[in-house]
Each structure stands twice: as C-alpha cells, then as structure tokens.
mmCIF file of C-alpha atoms in Angstrom:
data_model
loop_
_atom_site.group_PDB
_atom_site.id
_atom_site.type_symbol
_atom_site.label_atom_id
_atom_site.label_comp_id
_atom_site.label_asym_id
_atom_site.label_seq_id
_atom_site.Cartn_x
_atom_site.Cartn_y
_atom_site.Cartn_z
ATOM 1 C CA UNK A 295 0.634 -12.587 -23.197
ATOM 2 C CA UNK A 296 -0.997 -9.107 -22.881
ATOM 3 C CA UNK A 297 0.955 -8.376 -26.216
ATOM 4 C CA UNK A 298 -0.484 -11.031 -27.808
ATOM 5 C CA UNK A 299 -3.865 -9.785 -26.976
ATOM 6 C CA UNK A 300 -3.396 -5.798 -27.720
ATOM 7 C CA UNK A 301 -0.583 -5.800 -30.676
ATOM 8 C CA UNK A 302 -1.103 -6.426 -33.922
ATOM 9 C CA UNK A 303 -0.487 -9.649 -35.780
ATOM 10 C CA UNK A 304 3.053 -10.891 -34.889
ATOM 11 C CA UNK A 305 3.008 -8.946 -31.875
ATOM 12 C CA UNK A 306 6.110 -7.337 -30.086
ATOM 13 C CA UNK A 307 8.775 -9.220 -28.630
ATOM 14 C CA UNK A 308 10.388 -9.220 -25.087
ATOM 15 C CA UNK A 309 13.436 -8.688 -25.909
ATOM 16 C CA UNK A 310 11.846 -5.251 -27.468
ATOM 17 C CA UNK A 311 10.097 -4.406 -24.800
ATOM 18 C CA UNK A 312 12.982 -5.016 -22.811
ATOM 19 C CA UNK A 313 14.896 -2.938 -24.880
ATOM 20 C CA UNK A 314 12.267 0.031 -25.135
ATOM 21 C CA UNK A 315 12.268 -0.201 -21.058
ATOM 22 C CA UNK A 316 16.306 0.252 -20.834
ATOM 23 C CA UNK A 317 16.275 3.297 -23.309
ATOM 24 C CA UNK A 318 13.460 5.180 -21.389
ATOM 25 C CA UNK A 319 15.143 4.451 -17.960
ATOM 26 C CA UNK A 320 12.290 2.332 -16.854
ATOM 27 C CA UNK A 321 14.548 -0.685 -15.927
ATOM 28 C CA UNK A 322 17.974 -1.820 -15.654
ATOM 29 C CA UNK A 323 17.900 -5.231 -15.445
ATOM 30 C CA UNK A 324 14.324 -6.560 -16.442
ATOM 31 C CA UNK A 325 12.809 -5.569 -13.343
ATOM 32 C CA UNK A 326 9.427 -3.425 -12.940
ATOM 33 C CA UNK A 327 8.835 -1.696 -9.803
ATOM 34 C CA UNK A 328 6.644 0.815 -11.138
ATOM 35 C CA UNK A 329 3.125 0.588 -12.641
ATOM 36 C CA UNK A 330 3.037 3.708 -14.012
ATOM 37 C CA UNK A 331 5.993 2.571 -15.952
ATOM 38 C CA UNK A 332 4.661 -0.117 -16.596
ATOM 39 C CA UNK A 333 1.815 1.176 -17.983
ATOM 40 C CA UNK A 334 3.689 4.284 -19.977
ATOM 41 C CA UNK A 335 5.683 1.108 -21.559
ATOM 42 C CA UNK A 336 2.610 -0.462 -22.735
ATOM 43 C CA UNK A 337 1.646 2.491 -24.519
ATOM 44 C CA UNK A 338 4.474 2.923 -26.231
ATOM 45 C CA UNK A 339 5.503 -0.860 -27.195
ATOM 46 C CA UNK A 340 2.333 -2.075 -27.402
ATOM 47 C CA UNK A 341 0.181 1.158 -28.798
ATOM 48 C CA UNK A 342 -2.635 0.194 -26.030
ATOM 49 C CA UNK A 343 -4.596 2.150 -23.627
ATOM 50 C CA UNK A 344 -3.279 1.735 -19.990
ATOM 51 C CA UNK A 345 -4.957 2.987 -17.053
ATOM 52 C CA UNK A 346 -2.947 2.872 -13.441
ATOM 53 C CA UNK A 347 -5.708 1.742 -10.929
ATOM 54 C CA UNK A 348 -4.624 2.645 -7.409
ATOM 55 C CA UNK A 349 -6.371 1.786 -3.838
ATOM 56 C CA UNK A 350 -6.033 -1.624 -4.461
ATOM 57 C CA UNK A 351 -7.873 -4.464 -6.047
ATOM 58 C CA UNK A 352 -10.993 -4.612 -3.300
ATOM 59 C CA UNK A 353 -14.101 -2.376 -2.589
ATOM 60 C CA UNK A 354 -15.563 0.115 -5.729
ATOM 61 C CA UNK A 355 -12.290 -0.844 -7.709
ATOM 62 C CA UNK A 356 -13.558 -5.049 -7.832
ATOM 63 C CA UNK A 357 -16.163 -4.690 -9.501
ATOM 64 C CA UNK A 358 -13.987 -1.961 -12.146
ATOM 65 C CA UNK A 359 -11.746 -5.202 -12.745
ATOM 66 C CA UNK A 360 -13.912 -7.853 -13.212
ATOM 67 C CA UNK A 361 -16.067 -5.970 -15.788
ATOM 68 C CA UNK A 362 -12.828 -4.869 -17.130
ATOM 69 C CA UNK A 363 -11.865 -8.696 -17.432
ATOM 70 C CA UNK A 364 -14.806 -9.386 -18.654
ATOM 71 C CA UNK A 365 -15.095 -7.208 -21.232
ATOM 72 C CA UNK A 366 -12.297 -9.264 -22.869
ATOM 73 C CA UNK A 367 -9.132 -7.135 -21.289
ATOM 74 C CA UNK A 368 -6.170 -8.027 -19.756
ATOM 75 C CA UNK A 369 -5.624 -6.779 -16.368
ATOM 76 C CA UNK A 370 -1.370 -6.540 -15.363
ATOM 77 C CA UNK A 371 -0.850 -7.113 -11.712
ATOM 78 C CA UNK A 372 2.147 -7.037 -9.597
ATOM 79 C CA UNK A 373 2.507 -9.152 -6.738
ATOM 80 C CA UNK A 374 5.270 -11.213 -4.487
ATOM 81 C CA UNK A 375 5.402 -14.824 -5.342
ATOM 82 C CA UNK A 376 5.849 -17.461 -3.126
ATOM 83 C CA UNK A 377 9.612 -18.119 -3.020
ATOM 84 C CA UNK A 378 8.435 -21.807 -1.195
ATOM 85 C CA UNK A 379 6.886 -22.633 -4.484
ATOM 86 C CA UNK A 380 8.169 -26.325 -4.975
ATOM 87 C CA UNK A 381 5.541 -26.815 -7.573
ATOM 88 C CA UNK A 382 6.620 -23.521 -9.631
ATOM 89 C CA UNK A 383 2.841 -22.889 -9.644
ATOM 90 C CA UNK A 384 4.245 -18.969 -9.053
ATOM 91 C CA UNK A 385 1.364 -18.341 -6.855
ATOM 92 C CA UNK A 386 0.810 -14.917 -4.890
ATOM 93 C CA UNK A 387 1.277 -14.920 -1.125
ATOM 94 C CA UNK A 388 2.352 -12.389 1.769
ATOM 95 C CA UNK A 389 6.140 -11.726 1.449
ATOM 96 C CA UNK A 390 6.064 -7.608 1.300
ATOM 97 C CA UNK A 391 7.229 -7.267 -2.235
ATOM 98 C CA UNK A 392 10.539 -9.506 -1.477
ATOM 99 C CA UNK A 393 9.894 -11.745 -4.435
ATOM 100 C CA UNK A 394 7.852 -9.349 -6.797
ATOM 101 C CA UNK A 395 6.622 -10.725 -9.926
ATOM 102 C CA UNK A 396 3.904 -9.489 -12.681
ATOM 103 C CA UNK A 397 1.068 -11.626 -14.461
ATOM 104 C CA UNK A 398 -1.441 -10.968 -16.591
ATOM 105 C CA UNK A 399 -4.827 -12.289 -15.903
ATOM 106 C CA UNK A 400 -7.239 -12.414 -18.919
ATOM 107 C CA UNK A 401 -10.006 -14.473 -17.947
ATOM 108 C CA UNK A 402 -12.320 -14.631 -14.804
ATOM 109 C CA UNK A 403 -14.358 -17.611 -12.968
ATOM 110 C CA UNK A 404 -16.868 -16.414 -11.168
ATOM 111 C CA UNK A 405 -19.238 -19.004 -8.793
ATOM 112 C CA UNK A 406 -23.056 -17.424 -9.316
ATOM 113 C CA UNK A 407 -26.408 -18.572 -8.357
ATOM 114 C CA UNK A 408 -28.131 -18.321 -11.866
ATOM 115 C CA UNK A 409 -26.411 -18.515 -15.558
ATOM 116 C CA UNK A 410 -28.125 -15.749 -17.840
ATOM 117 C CA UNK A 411 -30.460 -17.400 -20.119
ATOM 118 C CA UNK A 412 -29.110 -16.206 -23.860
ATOM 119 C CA UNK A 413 -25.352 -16.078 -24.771
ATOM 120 C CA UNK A 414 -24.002 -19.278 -22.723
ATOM 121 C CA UNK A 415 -23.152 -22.374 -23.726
ATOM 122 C CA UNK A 416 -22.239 -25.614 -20.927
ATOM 123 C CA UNK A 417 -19.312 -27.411 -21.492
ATOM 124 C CA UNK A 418 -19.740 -30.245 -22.994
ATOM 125 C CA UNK A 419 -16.933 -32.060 -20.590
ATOM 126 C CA UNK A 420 -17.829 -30.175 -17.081
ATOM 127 C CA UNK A 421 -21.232 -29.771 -16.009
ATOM 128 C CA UNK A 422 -21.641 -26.475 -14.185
ATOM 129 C CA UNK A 423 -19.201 -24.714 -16.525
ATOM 130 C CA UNK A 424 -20.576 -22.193 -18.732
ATOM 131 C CA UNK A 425 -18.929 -19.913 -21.873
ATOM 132 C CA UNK A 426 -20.246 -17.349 -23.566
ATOM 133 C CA UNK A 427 -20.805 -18.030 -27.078
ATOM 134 C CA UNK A 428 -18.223 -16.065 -29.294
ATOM 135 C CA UNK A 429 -20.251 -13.721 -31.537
ATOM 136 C CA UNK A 430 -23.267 -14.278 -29.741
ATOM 137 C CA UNK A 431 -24.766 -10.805 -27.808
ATOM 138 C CA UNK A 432 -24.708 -11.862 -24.172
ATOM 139 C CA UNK A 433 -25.573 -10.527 -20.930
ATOM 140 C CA UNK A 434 -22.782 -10.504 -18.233
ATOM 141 C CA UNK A 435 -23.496 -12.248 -15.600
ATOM 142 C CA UNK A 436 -23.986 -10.814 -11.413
ATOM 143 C CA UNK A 437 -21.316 -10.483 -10.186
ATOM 144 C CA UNK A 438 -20.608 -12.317 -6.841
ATOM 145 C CA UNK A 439 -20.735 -10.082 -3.882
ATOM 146 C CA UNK A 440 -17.004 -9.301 -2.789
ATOM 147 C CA UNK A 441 -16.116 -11.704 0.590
ATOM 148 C CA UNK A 442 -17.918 -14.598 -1.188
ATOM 149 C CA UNK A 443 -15.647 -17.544 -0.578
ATOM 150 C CA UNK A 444 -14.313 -19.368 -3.698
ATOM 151 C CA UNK A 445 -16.790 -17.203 -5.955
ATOM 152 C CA UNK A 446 -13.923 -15.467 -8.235
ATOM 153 C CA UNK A 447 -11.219 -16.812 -9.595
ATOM 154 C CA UNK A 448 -8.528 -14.829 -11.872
ATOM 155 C CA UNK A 449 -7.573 -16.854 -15.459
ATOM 156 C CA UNK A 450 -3.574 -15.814 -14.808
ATOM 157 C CA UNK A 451 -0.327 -16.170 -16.417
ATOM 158 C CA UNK A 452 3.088 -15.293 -15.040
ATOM 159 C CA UNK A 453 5.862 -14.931 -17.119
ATOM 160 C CA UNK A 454 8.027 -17.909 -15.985
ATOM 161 C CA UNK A 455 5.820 -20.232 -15.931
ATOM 162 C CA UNK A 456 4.048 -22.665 -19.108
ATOM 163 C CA UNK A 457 0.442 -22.608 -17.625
ATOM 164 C CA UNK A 458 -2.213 -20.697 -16.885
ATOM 165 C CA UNK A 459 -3.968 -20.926 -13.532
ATOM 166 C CA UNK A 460 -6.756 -20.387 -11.523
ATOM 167 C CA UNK A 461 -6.247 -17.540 -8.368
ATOM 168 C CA UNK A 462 -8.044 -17.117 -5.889
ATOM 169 C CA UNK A 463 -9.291 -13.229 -6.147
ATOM 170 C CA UNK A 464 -9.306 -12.516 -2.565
ATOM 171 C CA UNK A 465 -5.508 -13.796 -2.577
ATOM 172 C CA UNK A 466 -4.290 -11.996 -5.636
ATOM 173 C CA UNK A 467 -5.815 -8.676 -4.163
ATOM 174 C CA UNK A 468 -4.015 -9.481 -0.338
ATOM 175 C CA UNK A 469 -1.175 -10.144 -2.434
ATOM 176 C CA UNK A 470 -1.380 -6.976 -4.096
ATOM 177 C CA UNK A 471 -1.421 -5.107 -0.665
ATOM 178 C CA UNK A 472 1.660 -7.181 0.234
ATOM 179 C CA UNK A 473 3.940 -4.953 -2.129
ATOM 180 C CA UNK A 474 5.745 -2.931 0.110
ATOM 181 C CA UNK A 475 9.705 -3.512 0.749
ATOM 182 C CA UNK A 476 12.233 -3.862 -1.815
ATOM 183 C CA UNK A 477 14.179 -7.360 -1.341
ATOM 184 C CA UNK A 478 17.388 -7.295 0.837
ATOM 185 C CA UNK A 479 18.591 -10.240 -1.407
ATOM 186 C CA UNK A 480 18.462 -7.386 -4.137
ATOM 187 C CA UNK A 481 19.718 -4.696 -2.485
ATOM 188 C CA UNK A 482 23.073 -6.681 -1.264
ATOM 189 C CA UNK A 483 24.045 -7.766 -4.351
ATOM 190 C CA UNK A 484 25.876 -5.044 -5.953
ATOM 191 C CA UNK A 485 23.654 -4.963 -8.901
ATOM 192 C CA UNK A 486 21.436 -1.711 -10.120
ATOM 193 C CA UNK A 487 18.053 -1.514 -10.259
ATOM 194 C CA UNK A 488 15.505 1.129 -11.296
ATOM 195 C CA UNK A 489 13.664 1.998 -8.132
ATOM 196 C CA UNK A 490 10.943 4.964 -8.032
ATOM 197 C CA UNK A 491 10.698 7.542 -5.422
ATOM 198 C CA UNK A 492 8.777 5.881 -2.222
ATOM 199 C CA UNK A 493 10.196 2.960 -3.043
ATOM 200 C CA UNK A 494 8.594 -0.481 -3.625
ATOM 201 C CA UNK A 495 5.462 0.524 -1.978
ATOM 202 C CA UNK A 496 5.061 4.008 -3.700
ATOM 203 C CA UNK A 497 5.203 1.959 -6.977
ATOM 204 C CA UNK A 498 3.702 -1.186 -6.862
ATOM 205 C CA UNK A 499 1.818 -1.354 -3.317
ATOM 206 C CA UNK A 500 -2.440 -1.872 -4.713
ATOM 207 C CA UNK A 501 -2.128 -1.236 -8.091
ATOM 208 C CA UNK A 502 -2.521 -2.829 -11.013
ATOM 209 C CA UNK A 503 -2.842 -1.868 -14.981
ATOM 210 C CA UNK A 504 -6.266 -1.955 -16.798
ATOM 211 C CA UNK A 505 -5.005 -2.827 -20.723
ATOM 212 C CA UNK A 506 -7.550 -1.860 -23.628
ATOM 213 C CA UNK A 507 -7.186 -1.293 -27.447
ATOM 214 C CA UNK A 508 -6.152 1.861 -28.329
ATOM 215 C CA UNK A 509 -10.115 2.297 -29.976
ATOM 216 C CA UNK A 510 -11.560 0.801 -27.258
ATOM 217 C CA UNK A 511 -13.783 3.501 -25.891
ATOM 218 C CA UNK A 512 -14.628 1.630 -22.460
#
C-alpha cells in the first residue's frame, strides 16, 4: 500500500521488494526486524524519502506523525499482533514482539471540538464526519491533546488482511513499545532469519518509518 502511494504508476511489486530485501541481506525469509532496513529498502525499491523515527510514537514525536499523516504520507509501523485474533482484524496488542507484523497507516481520525471553517466538506452519509476537499487550500485542523480518549484514530492496513481499519492511537503507540523479544516459536524452528544486533528490541522497539516523495521537501 505505501508503494502504491510513493511509486510511480504501476508501482513495484512484492515479490520485488522481496527480492531486493534477500540480495541486500535485509531478510531471509520475508521477515523485517529492522526499521532502518526497512526504511534503506524503501529508498531503494520505492525511490522515496524514509526517515527512522525513534523514542516511540508518544510525547514531541505525536504530533511529528500526525502532521506527517496528515500531510498525505504514509507512516510504516511495526508492531505484535494479536495472535487471539479470531476475527483476523490483525489488531496491535502487548505480546513483546512475539507476533511482529508491519502496517501502513495513511489516514488519521481525529475527535476535535471545532471543524475549520474553509476546506471541509460533511459527509453526506455520517453527520459529524468531515473531509477536506481535494484541491481545495485547507487549514489542518488542532490537533487533540495526546491522553484524549478515543480522539485519534490511525486509517491502517496490514498486509494480510483485505480491509482497512480504524486503531486506536494510544494502542498502536503501546503496541509499538511492546517490540522487544524475538518469538521462541521462531527461534525453535530451525529456520534463518535476519536479526540485527540488539535484537528485536534494538530494531523495532518505538520506531516507526515516516515515507515522503523523493521531492517532497517536508
């Protein structure tokens, strides 16, 4: 999805990006368990800006991602995915990197007190819902004050799944934080995976990848 948004026309495939990941040593079976990689991938395959944001997705760095988000970026994010998931909603939770997943999020909700007057548009089907109008100057909107509940919620797509959802932002960036140990399951199984120094943590543990256009200047 974060392809479809940065590459050209046609975009790149996975099985490309897969490939490009094998030959530079970044992964040996699919897996990602560094954003740096990650992000040195994305540069390459996808000819994008990527910028590794570390300390997390809370404090000074929220407010970096939401106006990153929306801006009109994608934002990658690693986190472990509930392995409980009956639904196959692929929804973050606390499991210390055991089941670590990526998604891209590309859109934002966020719950505010007053809609800016010029740009906006309500939808027509939900009252309350507002969009900005494509081509139309807008201001963004305050954003809502971090420890709001239910006031931000991240547009998201993970890879295995059909469907984009709405997260929870407080729960995606707890998630986040979660990233820590790399899954006995994995590392019993006789297979070989690319793991950086320091491990699960040292790689993926609060961070995520801010995605621009390779003109984008902000």
């Amino acid at each position: 999805m974060a392809g479809t948004l940065l590459a050209p026309p046609g975009g790149t495939s996975l099985e490309r990006l897969v490939q490009v990941a094998i030959e530079r040593g970044y992964t040996a079976q699919g897996e990602m368990f560094s954003v740096a990689d990650m992000g040195r991938l994305a540069q390459e395959a996808l000819g994008c800006q990527a910028e590794v944001l570390c300390g997390g997705l809370g404090g000074p760095n929220r407010d970096r991602v939401l106006q990153h988000i929306v801006a009109g970026h994608p934002l990658l994010i690693p986190y472990p995915r509930c392995s409980y998931d009956e639904d196959f909603n692929h929804e973050p939770c606390q499991r210390k990197g055991h089941k670590a997943h990526w998604a891209v999020s590309a859109g934002v909700l966020l719950g505010v007190q007053r809609v800016p007057s010029l740009g906006y548009s309500e939808d027509p089907e939900l009252p309350g819902l507002f969009h900005p109008v494509p081509g139309t100057p807008h201001q963004p909107p305050s954003l809502p004050e971090e420890g709001s509940p239910g006031a931000v919620y991240l547009l998201a797509k993970q890879g295995k799944s059909w469907h984009h959802q709405l997260w929870d932002y407080d729960q995606v960036r707890d998630s986040n934080l979660q990233l820590t140990d790399f899954s006995p399951s994995r590392a019993a199984d006789g297979r070989e995976y690319v793991v950086p120094a320091g491990g699960v943590r040292a790689g993926l543990c609060g961070q995520a990848l801010l995605l621009r256009p390779q003109h984008s200047s902000h």
